[in-house]
Structures are given as C-alpha cells and as structure tokens.
XYZ file of C-alpha atoms in Angstrom:
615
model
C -54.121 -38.662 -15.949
C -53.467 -41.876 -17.618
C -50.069 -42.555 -15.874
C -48.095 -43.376 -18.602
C -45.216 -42.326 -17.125
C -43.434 -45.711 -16.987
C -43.263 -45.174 -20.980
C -42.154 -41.533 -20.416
C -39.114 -41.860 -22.392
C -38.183 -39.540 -24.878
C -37.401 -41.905 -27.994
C -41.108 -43.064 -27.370
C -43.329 -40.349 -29.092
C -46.740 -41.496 -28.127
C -46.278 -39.355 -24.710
C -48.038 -36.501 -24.291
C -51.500 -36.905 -23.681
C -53.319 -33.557 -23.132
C -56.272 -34.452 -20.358
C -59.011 -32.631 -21.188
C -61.505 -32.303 -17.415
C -64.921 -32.083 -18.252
C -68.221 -33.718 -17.689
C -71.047 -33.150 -19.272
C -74.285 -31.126 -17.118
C -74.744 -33.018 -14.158
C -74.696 -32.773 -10.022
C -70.714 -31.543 -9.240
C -70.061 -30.641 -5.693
C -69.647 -26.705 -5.791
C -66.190 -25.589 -5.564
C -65.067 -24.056 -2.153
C -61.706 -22.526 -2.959
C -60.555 -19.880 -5.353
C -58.364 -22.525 -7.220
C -60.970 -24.701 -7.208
C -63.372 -22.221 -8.770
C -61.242 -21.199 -11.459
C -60.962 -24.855 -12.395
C -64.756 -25.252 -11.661
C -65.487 -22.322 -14.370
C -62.521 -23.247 -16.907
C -64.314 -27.316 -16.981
C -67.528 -25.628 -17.354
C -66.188 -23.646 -20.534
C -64.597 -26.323 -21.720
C -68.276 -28.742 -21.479
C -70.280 -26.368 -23.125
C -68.158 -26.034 -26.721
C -67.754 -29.892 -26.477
C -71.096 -31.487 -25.529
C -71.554 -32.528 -29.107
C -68.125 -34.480 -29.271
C -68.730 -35.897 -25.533
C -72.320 -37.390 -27.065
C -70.879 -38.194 -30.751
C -67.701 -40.463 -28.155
C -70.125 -42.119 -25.876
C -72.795 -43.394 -28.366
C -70.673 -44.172 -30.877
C -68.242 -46.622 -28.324
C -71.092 -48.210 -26.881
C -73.220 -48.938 -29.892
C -70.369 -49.395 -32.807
C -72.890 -50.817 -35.351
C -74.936 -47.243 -35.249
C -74.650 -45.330 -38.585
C -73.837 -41.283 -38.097
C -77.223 -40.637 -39.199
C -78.515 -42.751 -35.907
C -75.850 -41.232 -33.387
C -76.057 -37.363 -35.298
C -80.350 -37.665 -33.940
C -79.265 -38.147 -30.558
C -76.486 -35.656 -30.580
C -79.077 -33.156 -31.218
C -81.596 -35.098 -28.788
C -78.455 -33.983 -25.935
C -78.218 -30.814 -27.221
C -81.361 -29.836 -26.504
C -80.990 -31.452 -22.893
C -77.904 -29.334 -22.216
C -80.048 -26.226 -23.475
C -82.749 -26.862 -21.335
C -80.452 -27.874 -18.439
C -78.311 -24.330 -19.044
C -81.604 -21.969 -18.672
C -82.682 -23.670 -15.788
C -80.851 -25.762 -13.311
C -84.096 -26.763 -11.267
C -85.652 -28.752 -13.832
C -85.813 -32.931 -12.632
C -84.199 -34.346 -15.262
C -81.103 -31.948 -14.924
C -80.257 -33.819 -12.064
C -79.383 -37.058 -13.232
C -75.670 -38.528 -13.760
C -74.933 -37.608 -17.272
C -73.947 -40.934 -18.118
C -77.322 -42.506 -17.078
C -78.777 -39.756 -19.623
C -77.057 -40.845 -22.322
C -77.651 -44.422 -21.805
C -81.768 -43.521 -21.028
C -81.477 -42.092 -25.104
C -79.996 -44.306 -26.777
C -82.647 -46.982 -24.727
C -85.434 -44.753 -26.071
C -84.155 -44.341 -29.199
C -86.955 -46.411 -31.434
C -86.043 -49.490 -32.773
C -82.216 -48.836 -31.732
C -81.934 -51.301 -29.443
C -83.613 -53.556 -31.454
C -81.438 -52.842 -35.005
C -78.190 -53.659 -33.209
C -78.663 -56.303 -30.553
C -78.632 -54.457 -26.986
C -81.690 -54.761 -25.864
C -80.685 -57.449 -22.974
C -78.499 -54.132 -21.942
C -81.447 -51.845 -21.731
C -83.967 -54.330 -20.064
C -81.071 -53.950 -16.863
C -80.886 -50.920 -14.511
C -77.912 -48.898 -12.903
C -74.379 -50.894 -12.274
C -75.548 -53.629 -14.667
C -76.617 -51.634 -17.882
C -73.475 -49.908 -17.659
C -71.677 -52.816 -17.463
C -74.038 -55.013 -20.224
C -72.944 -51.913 -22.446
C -69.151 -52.456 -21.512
C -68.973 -55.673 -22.567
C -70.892 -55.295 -25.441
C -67.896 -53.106 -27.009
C -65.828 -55.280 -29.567
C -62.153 -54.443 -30.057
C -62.211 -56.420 -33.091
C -63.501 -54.121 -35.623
C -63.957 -56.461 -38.499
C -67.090 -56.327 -38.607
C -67.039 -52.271 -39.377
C -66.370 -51.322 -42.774
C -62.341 -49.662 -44.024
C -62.307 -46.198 -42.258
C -63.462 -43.879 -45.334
C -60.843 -42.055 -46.937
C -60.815 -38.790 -49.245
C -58.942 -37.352 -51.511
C -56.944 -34.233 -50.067
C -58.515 -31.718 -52.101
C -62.577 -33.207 -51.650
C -60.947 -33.462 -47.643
C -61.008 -29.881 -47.384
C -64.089 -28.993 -49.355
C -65.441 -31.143 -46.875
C -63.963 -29.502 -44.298
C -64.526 -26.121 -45.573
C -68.626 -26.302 -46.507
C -69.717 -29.228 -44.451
C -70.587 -28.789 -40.650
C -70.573 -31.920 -39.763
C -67.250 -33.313 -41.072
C -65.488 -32.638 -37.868
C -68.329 -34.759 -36.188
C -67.861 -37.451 -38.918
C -64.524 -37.828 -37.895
C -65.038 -38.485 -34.108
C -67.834 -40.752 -35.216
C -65.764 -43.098 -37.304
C -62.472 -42.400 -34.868
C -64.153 -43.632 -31.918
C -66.471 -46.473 -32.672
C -63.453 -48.154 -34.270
C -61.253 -47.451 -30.316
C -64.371 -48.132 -28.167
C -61.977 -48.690 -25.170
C -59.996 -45.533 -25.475
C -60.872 -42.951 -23.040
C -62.663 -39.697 -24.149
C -59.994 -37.078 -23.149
C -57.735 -38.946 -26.053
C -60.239 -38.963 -28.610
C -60.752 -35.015 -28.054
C -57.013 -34.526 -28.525
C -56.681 -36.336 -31.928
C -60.362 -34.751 -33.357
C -58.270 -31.097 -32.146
C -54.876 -32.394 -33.912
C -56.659 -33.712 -37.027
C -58.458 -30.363 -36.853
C -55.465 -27.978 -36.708
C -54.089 -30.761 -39.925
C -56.550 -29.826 -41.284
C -56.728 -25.968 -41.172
C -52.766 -25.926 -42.048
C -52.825 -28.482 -45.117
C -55.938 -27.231 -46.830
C -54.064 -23.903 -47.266
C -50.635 -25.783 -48.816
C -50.193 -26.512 -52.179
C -48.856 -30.274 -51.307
C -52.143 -31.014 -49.482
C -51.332 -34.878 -49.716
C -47.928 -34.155 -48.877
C -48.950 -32.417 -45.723
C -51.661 -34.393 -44.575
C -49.461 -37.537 -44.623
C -46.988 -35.810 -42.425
C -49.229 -34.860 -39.894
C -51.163 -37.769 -39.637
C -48.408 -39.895 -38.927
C -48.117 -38.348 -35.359
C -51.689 -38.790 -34.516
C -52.161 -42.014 -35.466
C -49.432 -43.427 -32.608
C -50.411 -41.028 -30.319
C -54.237 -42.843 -30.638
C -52.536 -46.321 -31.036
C -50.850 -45.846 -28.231
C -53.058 -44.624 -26.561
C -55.301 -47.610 -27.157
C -53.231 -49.987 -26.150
C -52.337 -48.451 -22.509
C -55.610 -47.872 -21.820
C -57.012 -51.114 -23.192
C -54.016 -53.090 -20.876
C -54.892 -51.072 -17.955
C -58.614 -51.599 -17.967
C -58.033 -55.229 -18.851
C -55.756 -55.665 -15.829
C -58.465 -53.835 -13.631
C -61.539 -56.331 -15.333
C -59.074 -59.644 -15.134
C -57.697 -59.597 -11.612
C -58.329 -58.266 -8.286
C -57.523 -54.388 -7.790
C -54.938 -54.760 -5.872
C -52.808 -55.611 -9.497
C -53.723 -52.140 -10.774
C -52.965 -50.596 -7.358
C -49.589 -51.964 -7.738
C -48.945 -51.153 -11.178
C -49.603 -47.765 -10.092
C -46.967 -47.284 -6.507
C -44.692 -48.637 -9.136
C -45.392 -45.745 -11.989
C -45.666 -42.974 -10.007
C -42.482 -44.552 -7.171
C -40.354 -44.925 -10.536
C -41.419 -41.388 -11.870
C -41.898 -39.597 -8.824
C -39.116 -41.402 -6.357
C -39.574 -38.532 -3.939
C -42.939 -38.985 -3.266
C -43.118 -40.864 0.417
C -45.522 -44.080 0.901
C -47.976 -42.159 3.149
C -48.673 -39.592 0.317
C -48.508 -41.779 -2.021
C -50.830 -43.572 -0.753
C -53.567 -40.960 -0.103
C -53.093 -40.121 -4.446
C -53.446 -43.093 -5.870
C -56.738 -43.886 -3.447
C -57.829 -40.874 -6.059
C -55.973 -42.866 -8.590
C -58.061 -46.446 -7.777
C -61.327 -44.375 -8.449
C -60.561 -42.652 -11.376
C -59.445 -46.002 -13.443
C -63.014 -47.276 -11.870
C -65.044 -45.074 -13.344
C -62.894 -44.858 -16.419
C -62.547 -48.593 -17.311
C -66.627 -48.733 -16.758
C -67.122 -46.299 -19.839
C -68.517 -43.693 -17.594
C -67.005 -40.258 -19.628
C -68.436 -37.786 -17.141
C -67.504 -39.132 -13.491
C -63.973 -40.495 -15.469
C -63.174 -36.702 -16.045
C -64.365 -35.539 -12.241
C -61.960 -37.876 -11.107
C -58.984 -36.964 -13.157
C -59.478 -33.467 -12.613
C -59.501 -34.523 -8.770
C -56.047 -36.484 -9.494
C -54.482 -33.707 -11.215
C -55.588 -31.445 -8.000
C -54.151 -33.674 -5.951
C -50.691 -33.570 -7.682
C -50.587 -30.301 -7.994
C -51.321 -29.429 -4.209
C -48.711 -31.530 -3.119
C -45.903 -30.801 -5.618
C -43.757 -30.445 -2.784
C -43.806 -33.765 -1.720
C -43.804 -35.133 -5.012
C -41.879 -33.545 -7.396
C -39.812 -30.386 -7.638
C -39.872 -29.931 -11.371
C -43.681 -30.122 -11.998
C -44.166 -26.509 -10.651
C -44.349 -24.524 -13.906
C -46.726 -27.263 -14.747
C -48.880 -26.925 -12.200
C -49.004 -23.030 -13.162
C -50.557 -23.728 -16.285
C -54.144 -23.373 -17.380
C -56.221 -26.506 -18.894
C -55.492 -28.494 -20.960
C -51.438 -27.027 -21.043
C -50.908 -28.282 -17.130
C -51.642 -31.921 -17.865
C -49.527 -32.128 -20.987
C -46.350 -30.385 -19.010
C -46.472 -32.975 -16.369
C -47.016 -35.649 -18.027
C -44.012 -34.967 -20.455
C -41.629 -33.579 -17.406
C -38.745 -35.926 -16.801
C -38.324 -38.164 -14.056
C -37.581 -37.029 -11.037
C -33.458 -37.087 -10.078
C -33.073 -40.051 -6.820
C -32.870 -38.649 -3.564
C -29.401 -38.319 -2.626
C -30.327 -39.371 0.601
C -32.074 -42.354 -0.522
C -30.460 -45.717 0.856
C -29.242 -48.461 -2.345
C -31.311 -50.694 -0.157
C -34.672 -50.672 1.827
C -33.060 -52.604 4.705
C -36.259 -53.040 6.735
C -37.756 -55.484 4.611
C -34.413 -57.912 4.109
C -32.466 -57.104 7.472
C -35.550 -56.695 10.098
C -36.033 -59.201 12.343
C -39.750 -58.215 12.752
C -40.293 -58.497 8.902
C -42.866 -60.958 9.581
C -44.940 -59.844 12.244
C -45.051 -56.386 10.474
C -46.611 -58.059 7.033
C -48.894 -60.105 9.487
C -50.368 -57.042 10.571
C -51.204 -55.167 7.772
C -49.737 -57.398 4.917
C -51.312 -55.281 1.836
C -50.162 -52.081 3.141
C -46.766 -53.843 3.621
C -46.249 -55.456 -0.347
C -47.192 -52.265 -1.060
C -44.832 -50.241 0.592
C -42.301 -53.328 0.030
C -42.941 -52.428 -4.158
C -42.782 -48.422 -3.561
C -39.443 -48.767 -1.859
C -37.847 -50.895 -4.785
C -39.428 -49.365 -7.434
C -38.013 -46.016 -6.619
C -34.680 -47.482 -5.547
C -34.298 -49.254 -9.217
C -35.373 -47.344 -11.637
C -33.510 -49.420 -14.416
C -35.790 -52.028 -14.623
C -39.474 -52.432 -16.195
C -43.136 -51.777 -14.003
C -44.017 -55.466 -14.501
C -40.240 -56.272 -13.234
C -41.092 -54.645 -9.854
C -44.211 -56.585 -9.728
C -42.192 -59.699 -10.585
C -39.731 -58.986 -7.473
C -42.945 -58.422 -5.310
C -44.377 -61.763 -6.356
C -41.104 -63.494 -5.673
C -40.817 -61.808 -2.266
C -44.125 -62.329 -1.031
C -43.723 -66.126 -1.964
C -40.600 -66.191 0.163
C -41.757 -64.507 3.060
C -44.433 -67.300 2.989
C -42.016 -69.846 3.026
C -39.914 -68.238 5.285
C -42.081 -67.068 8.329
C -43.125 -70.794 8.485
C -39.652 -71.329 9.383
C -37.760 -71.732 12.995
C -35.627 -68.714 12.055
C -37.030 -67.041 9.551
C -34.171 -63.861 9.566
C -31.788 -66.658 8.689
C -34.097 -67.025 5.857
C -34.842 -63.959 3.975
C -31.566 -62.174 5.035
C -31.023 -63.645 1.407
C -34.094 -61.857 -0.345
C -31.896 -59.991 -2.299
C -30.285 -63.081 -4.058
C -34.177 -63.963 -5.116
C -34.462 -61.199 -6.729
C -31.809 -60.874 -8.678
C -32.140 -64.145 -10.185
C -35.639 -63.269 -10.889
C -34.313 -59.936 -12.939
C -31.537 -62.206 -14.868
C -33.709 -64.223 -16.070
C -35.844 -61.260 -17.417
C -32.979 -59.484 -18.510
C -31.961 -62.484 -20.884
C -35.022 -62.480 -22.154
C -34.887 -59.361 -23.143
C -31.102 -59.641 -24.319
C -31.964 -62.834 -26.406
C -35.127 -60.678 -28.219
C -32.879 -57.704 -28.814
C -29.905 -60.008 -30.318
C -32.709 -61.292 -32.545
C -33.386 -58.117 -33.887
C -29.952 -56.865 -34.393
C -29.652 -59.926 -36.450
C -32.356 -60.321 -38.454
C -34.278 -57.903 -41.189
C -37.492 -56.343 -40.137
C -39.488 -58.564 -42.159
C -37.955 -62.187 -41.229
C -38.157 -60.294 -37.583
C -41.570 -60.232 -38.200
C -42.661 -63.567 -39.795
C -40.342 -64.992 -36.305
C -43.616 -63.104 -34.244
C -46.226 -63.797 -36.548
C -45.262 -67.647 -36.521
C -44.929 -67.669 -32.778
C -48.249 -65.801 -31.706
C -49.924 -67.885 -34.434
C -48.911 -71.413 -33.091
C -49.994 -70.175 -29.855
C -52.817 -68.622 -30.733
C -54.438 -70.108 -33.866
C -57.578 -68.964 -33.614
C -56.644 -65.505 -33.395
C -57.639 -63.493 -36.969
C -54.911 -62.097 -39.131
C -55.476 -59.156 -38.597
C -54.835 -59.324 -34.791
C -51.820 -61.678 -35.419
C -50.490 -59.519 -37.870
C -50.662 -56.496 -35.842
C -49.292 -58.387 -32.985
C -45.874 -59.379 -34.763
C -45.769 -55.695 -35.931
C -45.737 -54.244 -32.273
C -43.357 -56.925 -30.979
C -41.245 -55.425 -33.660
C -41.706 -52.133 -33.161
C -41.359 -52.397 -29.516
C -37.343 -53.997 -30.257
C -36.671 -51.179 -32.776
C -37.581 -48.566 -30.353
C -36.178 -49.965 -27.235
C -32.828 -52.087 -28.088
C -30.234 -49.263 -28.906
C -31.283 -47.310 -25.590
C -29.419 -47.466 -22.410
C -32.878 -47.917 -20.538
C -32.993 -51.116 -23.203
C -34.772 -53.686 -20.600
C -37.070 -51.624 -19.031
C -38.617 -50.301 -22.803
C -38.674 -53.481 -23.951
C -40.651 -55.110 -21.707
C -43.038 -52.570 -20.622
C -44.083 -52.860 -24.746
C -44.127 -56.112 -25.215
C -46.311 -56.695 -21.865
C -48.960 -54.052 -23.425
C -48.623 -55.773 -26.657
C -49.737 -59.227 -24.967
C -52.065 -57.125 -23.209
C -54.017 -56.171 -26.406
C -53.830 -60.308 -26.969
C -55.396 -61.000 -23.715
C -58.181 -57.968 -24.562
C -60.141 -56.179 -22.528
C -63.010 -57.691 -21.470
C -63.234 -60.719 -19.225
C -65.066 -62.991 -20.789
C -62.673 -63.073 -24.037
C -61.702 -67.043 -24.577
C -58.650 -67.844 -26.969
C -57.563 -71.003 -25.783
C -56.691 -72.575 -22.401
C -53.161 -72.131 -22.557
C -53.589 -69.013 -23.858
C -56.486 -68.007 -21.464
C -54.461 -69.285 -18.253
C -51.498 -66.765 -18.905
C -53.924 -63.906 -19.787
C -55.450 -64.376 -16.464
C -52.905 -66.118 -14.093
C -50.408 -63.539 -12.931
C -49.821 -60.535 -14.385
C -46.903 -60.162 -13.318
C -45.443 -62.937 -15.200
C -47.705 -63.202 -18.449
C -44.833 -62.334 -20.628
C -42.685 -65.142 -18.989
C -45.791 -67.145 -19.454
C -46.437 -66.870 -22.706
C -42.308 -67.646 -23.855
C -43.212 -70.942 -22.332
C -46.137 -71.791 -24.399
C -46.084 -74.422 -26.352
C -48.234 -74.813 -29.842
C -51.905 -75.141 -29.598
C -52.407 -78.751 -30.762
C -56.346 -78.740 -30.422
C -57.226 -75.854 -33.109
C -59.048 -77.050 -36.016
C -57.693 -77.070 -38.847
C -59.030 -75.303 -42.393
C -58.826 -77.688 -45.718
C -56.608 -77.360 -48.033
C -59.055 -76.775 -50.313
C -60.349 -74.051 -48.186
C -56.902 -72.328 -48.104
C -56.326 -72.987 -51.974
C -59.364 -70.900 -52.516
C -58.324 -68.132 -50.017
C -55.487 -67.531 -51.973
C -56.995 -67.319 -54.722
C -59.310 -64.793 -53.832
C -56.421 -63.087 -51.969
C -53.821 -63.298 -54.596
C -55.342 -62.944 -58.091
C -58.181 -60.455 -57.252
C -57.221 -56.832 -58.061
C -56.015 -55.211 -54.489
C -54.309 -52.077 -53.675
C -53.305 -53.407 -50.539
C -49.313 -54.117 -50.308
C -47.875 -57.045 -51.224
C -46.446 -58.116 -47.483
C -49.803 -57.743 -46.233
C -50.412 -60.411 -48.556
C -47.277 -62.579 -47.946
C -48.017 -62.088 -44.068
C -51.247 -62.949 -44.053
C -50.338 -66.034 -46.518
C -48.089 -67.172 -43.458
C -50.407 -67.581 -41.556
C -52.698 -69.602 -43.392
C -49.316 -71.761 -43.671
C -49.259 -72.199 -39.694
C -52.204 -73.030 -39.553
C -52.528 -75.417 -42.509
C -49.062 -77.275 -41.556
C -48.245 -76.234 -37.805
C -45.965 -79.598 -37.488
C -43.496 -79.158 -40.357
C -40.058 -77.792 -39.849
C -38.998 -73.728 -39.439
C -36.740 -75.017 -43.010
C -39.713 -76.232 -44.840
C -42.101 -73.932 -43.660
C -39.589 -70.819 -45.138
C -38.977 -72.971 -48.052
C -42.739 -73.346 -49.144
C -43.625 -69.133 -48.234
C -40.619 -68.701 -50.022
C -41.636 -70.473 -52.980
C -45.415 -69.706 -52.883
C -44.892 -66.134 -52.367
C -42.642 -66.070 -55.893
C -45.365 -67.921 -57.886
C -47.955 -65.461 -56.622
C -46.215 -62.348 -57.346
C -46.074 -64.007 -61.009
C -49.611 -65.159 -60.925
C -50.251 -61.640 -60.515
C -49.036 -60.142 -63.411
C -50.024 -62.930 -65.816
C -53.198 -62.540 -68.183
C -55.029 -65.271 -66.227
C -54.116 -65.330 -62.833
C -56.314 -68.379 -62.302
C -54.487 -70.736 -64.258
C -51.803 -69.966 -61.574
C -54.024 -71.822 -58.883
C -55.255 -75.183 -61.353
C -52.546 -78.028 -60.327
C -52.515 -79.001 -63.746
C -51.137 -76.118 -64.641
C -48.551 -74.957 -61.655
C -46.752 -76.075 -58.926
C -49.401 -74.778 -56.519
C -51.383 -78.000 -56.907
C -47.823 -80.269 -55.956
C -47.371 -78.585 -52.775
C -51.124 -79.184 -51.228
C -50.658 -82.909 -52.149
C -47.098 -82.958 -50.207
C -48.890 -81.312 -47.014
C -51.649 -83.725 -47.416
C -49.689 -86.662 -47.038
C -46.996 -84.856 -43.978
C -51.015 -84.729 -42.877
C-alpha cells in the first residue's frame, strides 16, 4: 500500500492505485493458514504471467541508458531462470533473493557495465550494490531521448502483429520513472493495454486514445511524485520522519484505529517503505502483501467500512480500500487529548519513553483534526516537542504547557494564511500569469535548476491551487501538494546539491520545508549565462521550426530572463517578456526569421545593451 490516503479526496483523481503482490521465484516463508494460502497461490499466479514485466521494470530503472534490445536479452536470460526454477525447486541458484539475481545479470551481462558507467556498482557486494544502483537512477531524464510516439492507426498494427510492443511500452514507461514503484508501473502497462484493445476497434482511434490516456498519465505522475517524496523523506532524514508521516495518514484516515495497533501496522509499514525505497521489487511486494494482511485482519479495530474490501480477491481488495472514504470520528472521541496539555506528569511520561510519546502525542491530534494537512500535524509535533523542552526545564512546568494549545494554533494560522494568501492569488490571477508568478519564484531560488524542472514545478504549484482552493478541505489539499511538489525539488536521492539555501530547507525539517522555502531569498551566487549566450538560445529556440507550443516557448524564455537579469523590477521584467515574446511570435512567421535576432535590424539587439549596462 502506498498510503496515499492523506490525498484521498475525491476531486483528486490520481487515487486509486491497484497493488499488485508479487515477487518474483525466490525463498517465501510457506503459508500456514487457509487465507494465507489462497493469497500464497493467487501471488504465485499472478508472478508467473508477469515475470517478463517484473525483469523489463527492474533493469530498465536501474540502468536507464540500456536500449530494449540490451534489457529484451536479459528478459529472456530470467525467463529461462524462472523455467528452470519452476521444474525444479532444489536447484542452488533457485534459492537466491530475486533481486540479487537480477542485479548478478545485468553484472554479467558483457560489456554492460562497461557501455553505461556502473561498473563501480558491480565491483560492490550485497547492501552496497543495491544501494550504488539506487543512486545511480537519475530523475532528470534529459539525457533520454522524447518518449516515441505513433500514429493511432501504425499504434495498433503494432499492437496487433508485434509481440513485443506491450514490452516496449514498460521499457520506455519505466526507465523514464526509475523511482516509481513496480506495482504502479503494472497498473498503467494493464490500463494502456485495455486503451489499447478498446481504441484500435473505434473509428476515432486518435480521438479515443487521447481520452484514455489522459487518466493514466496523472495516475503515473502522481504516482511519481508520492513515491519519489516519500522515499526522499526516508533517504534525507532519520526514520522516525517517515514513521510520523505515517501515524498521521493512517490516524487522519483511519481515526478509529488505537495507538497500540497502530503501532504494531505501521512496524509492517517501516519495512515495507525500506525495502521499497531501496529498489528491491520482490521483498517491496512481500511486504505490502504483509501490510495489506495486516489491515485486513484487524478491520475491526481499524475501520468498519473496509470489510467488503477486504472480501475481495487481488488486485480488486487493494483498490477498494484505498479509495474507501475516511473513516466517520468516534463519537466518543474527546475535542482534546487532555493528557498531553492538562497532565501534570507530561514530562516524566515523555522522559521515559519520549519517541513512543511524540508519537502517540501526533496520533491523538491527527485523528482529532482532521481539517488540517499531514505536514501540519508534523508542524504541531515540532512545536510541541520544542515546548516541552523549554518547559520541563522549568520550576513549574504545568504552569507552562497548560498553554500548548495556544502554540499550536498560532503555528496553524500562520499556515493557514499561507495557504489563504496562495489561493487569493489564484482566484485573482489567469493561469498563465499564475504560472510565470511560480516559475519566477522557484527560478530566483533555484537558478540552477533546468527548465524543464522549473517549468514543471510552476505547473504543479498551479495545479495543486486549481484543484484544492474551491474545496471545503481547501488547506489541507493545498498543502499536502505543494509539499510533494517541493518534494520532487528536493529529489530523491541524498546526495542531490542545488544550492545552500536551497539544500538547507530540503534537508532541515521536513516539517517546515514549505515554510522554509516562502522565506528564501534569491540565489545571488549563480553564475550567470552571457547575453550573447542567451541571444543565441533564442534564436535557436525561436526561429527553428518546432511543433512544440508557443508557451512552452514563452515559459522557458522567462526563465532565461531570471536568470539573465535576476535584479530588475517584477514591472520591467513583464515589460521586456512582454515585448520579446511579441517580436518572436513575428519573427516566426517572417521569411527570415534571423534578421529578427541582428540588432541592426530589430529591437532585440536594444534590449541586451539596456541589461548590459543595469549589469
């Protein structure tokens, strides 16, 4: 399960992941009850007509730069191991973790390693080569070529006489999302699949292939970027942040649910992101499937409306939980959790076991206020461990933090203002001046960001405030996005460097990165390009035949502008894209779209020598 539940909200249609449990052959500990067996079997089933996909995922995510032809030899290299492995169980090499298997063939895959700059990975053993291989995975994909597109009708012809097409797809699908998880992947290559078998048998195959693409790509964007966060948090900072984020997903979801037994899943929870962050496909599905078990064995405790879930077979159960509503409050559950603000032993009891106590501390409030955002509750936490600190070193420390719950409501003011400033923003600007605001902000900040990344950026900040800021659960939507869209600026891995502003909110606090980074201030020490540099750029960019659209253009023509002149005014900086923008589109329609760009002969020319002397 990938606990998306805090974004569970029906406006939001990237819910709805369907977990696939499987792992490819490898040791599993036998099943000892009847339920467990049928799962055992159904997993088994499911392994078997998928061991080609689980191969095509796992080579192509950890070696991106591998063409089909490379990962297609050791697709059929695994295919043969599973074969062998199927007749007879006794044989040595059927014994070994899957994922070690996979990463022993692509090793001893001739001149692989050598082609595409991993051999430092393979010359390691165990922990470490799984981990080289982890942060070898780039989630900037510039470096791959445009994802290859078809025209409907040679689409299905493809799909019709070519075997592997389907594998095609995963191939280029998940080399370009090396950090999503492998149960996701397997949904979208099923959904593009069933697309595919419905719109090669309509008339308006372009027609229908647009419409059902749409879905699938934000289900695998979103997906990316939830997962990606997560595993981020889990590689940036100490477990005990993911642990958290956690009590307060599954409190907020599942407010039912008591602290002890909530406690015992998410220990089941803790693993499963473990293995799962690591890249390790086949022990990342054992443990889900031992999360969903979990759940589902305690439904009682934890939800009453996730029993016709629970009933279902796999993949159906995963999907029906994951979609159910949240659970209604307990009507006999307090407006306050008086015995961390009105104790007078509130001290001694977080000196004895003070994890266990923050924790319960962040179960209690989550499930208590389930108006406000999963990064909010970690917020409060933060604020309330810091006062208990202060506090306990006090001669009457009662006296003290009988007034906790002042703290935190300050702290959710401010973070509701926030929020109320960035929705008032959007209700009063267009989408596209909306989006130039972002794209100028994360590119002061964050200069040496690529376009791409910047523009992408501005475009989920925006998409975040037009999903979120007409609902009545307004805070909490916007700020659960916009913290995942920072989290995709702070990346994955650990050792990702921006800048050290940047870098110190990425890797701070957590809790208050999105605070953080509304405080930043421009980065002053980025180097910047000539302006002859960006005078040919936009040449290139503006009078070369592209059938990319025009914003991209005007976007990515912004900025080049905050970078070239970060220290002129908002007004000048709108008057010269303004301008620029106008002469381009013209430039682009003339005969000689280079005369456009010679100062003698435009405007173009005047405006580099005015930013050369505000230089």
């Amino acid at each position: 399960m990938w606990l998306l539940f805090y974004l569970n909200m029906k406006h939001l249609n990237f819910i709805g992941f369907i977990l696939f449990l499987f792992s490819l052959t490898g040791s599993l500990a036998l099943p000892t009850k009847l339920q467990d067996t049928d799962h055992f079997n159904a997993t088994q089933k499911f392994i078997n007509e998928n061991t080609a996909y689980l191969t095509i995922i796992a080579v192509a995510q950890y070696v991106q730069e591998a063409s089909f032809e490379e990962v297609d030899t050791l697709v059929k290299v695994m295919m043969d191991y599973k074969n062998r492995c199927l007749a007879d169980k006794t044989l040595p090499e059927c014994s070994k973790i899957a994922n070690e298997d996979i990463l022993d063939m692509i090793c001893a895959t001739e001149g692989l390693p050598q082609r595409h700059n991993f051999s430092h990975c393979c010359s390691k053993a165990d922990v470490a080569r799984r981990l080289c291989f982890l942060y070898n995975k780039k989630a900037n994909i510039g470096f791959l070529p445009p994802f290859p597109t078809l025209d409907p009708e040679e689409k299905c012809q493809a799909y019709k006489n070519n075997e592997s097409f389907l594998n095609l797809y995963m191939y280029e699908v998940a080399r370009r999302n090396p950090f999503v998880f492998a149960p996701v992947l397997l949904t979208v290559a099923a959904r593009f699949e069933e697309a595919a078998t419905t719109c090669c048998e309509q008339q308006e195959k372009a027609t229908c292939f647009q419409a059902k693409a749409a879905p699938i790509t934000q289900y695998l964007k979103a997906s990316s970027s939830y997962q990606g966060n997560i595993c981020g948090v889990l590689m940036k900072f100490e477990p005990k942040v993911l642990n958290s984020i956690n009590i307060a997903t599954f409190s907020k979801k599942f407010p039912k649910i008591g602290f002890t037994d909530l406690t015992s899943l998410l220990e089941d929870v803790s693993s499963m992101y473990d293995v799962c962050c690591e890249g390790d496909v086949v022990q990342c599905i054992r443990s889900q499937s031992q999360v969903m078990n979990h759940i589902c064995s305690k439904q009682d405790f934890i939800s009453s409306k996730i029993k016709e879930c629970c009933e279902k077979k796999i993949p159906d159960r995963e999907d029906c939980i994951i979609n159910i509503n949240k659970e209604d409050k307990p009507e006999d559950l307090s407006l306050r959790a008086a015995k961390f603000t009105d104790s007078e032993n509130v001290c001694q009891e977080r000196d004895a076991n003070p994890d266990g106590f923050f924790a319960e501390f962040t179960h209690e409030y989550s499930r208590r206020n389930r108006e406000l955002s999963i990064a909010e509750f970690l917020r409060v936490t933060k604020v309330y461990k810091d006062l208990l600190e202060d506090c306990c070193n006090k001669e009457s420390p009662p006296d003290c933090y009988h007034h906790a719950e002042d703290k935190f409501n300050e702290t959710t003011e401010k973070s509701f203002a926030m929020v109320r400033q960035e929705c008032q923003r959007f209700q009063a600007l267009e989408k596209d001046t909306l989006q130039l605001h972002y794209l100028v902000k994360f590119t002061k900040a964050a200069p040496q960001l690529s376009v791409e990344e910047l523009v992408s950026l501005s475009e989920e900040m925006v998409e975040a405030l037009a999903s979120c800021c007409t609902l009545s659960e307004e805070f909490a939507c916007v700020d659960d996005l916009a913290h995942l869209a920072l989290g995709e600026l702070c990346g994955v891995n650990e050792n990702r460097t921006i800048n050290t502003a940047v870098d110190h909110c990425c890797r701070t606090d957590f809790a208050f990165r999105r605070p953080c980074f509304e405080d930043l201030e421009d980065d002053t020490s980025y180097a910047l390009p000539s302006v002859s540099a960006l005078i040919s750029a936009l040449r290139a960019d503006w009078c070369q035949a592209h059938s990319e659209d025009l914003q991209d253009k005007k976007y990515r023509f912004m900025v080049n502008l905050v970078k070239w002149m970060p220290e002129i005014t908002s007004e000048e900086r709108l008057c010269l894209f303004t301008k620029f923008t106008a002469a381009g589109e013209e430039c682009s329609r003339v005969q000689d779209p280079e005369a456009c760009f010679r100062p003698e002969d435009s405007n173009i020319g005047d405006e580099s020598k005015v930013a050369n002397k505000k230089r």
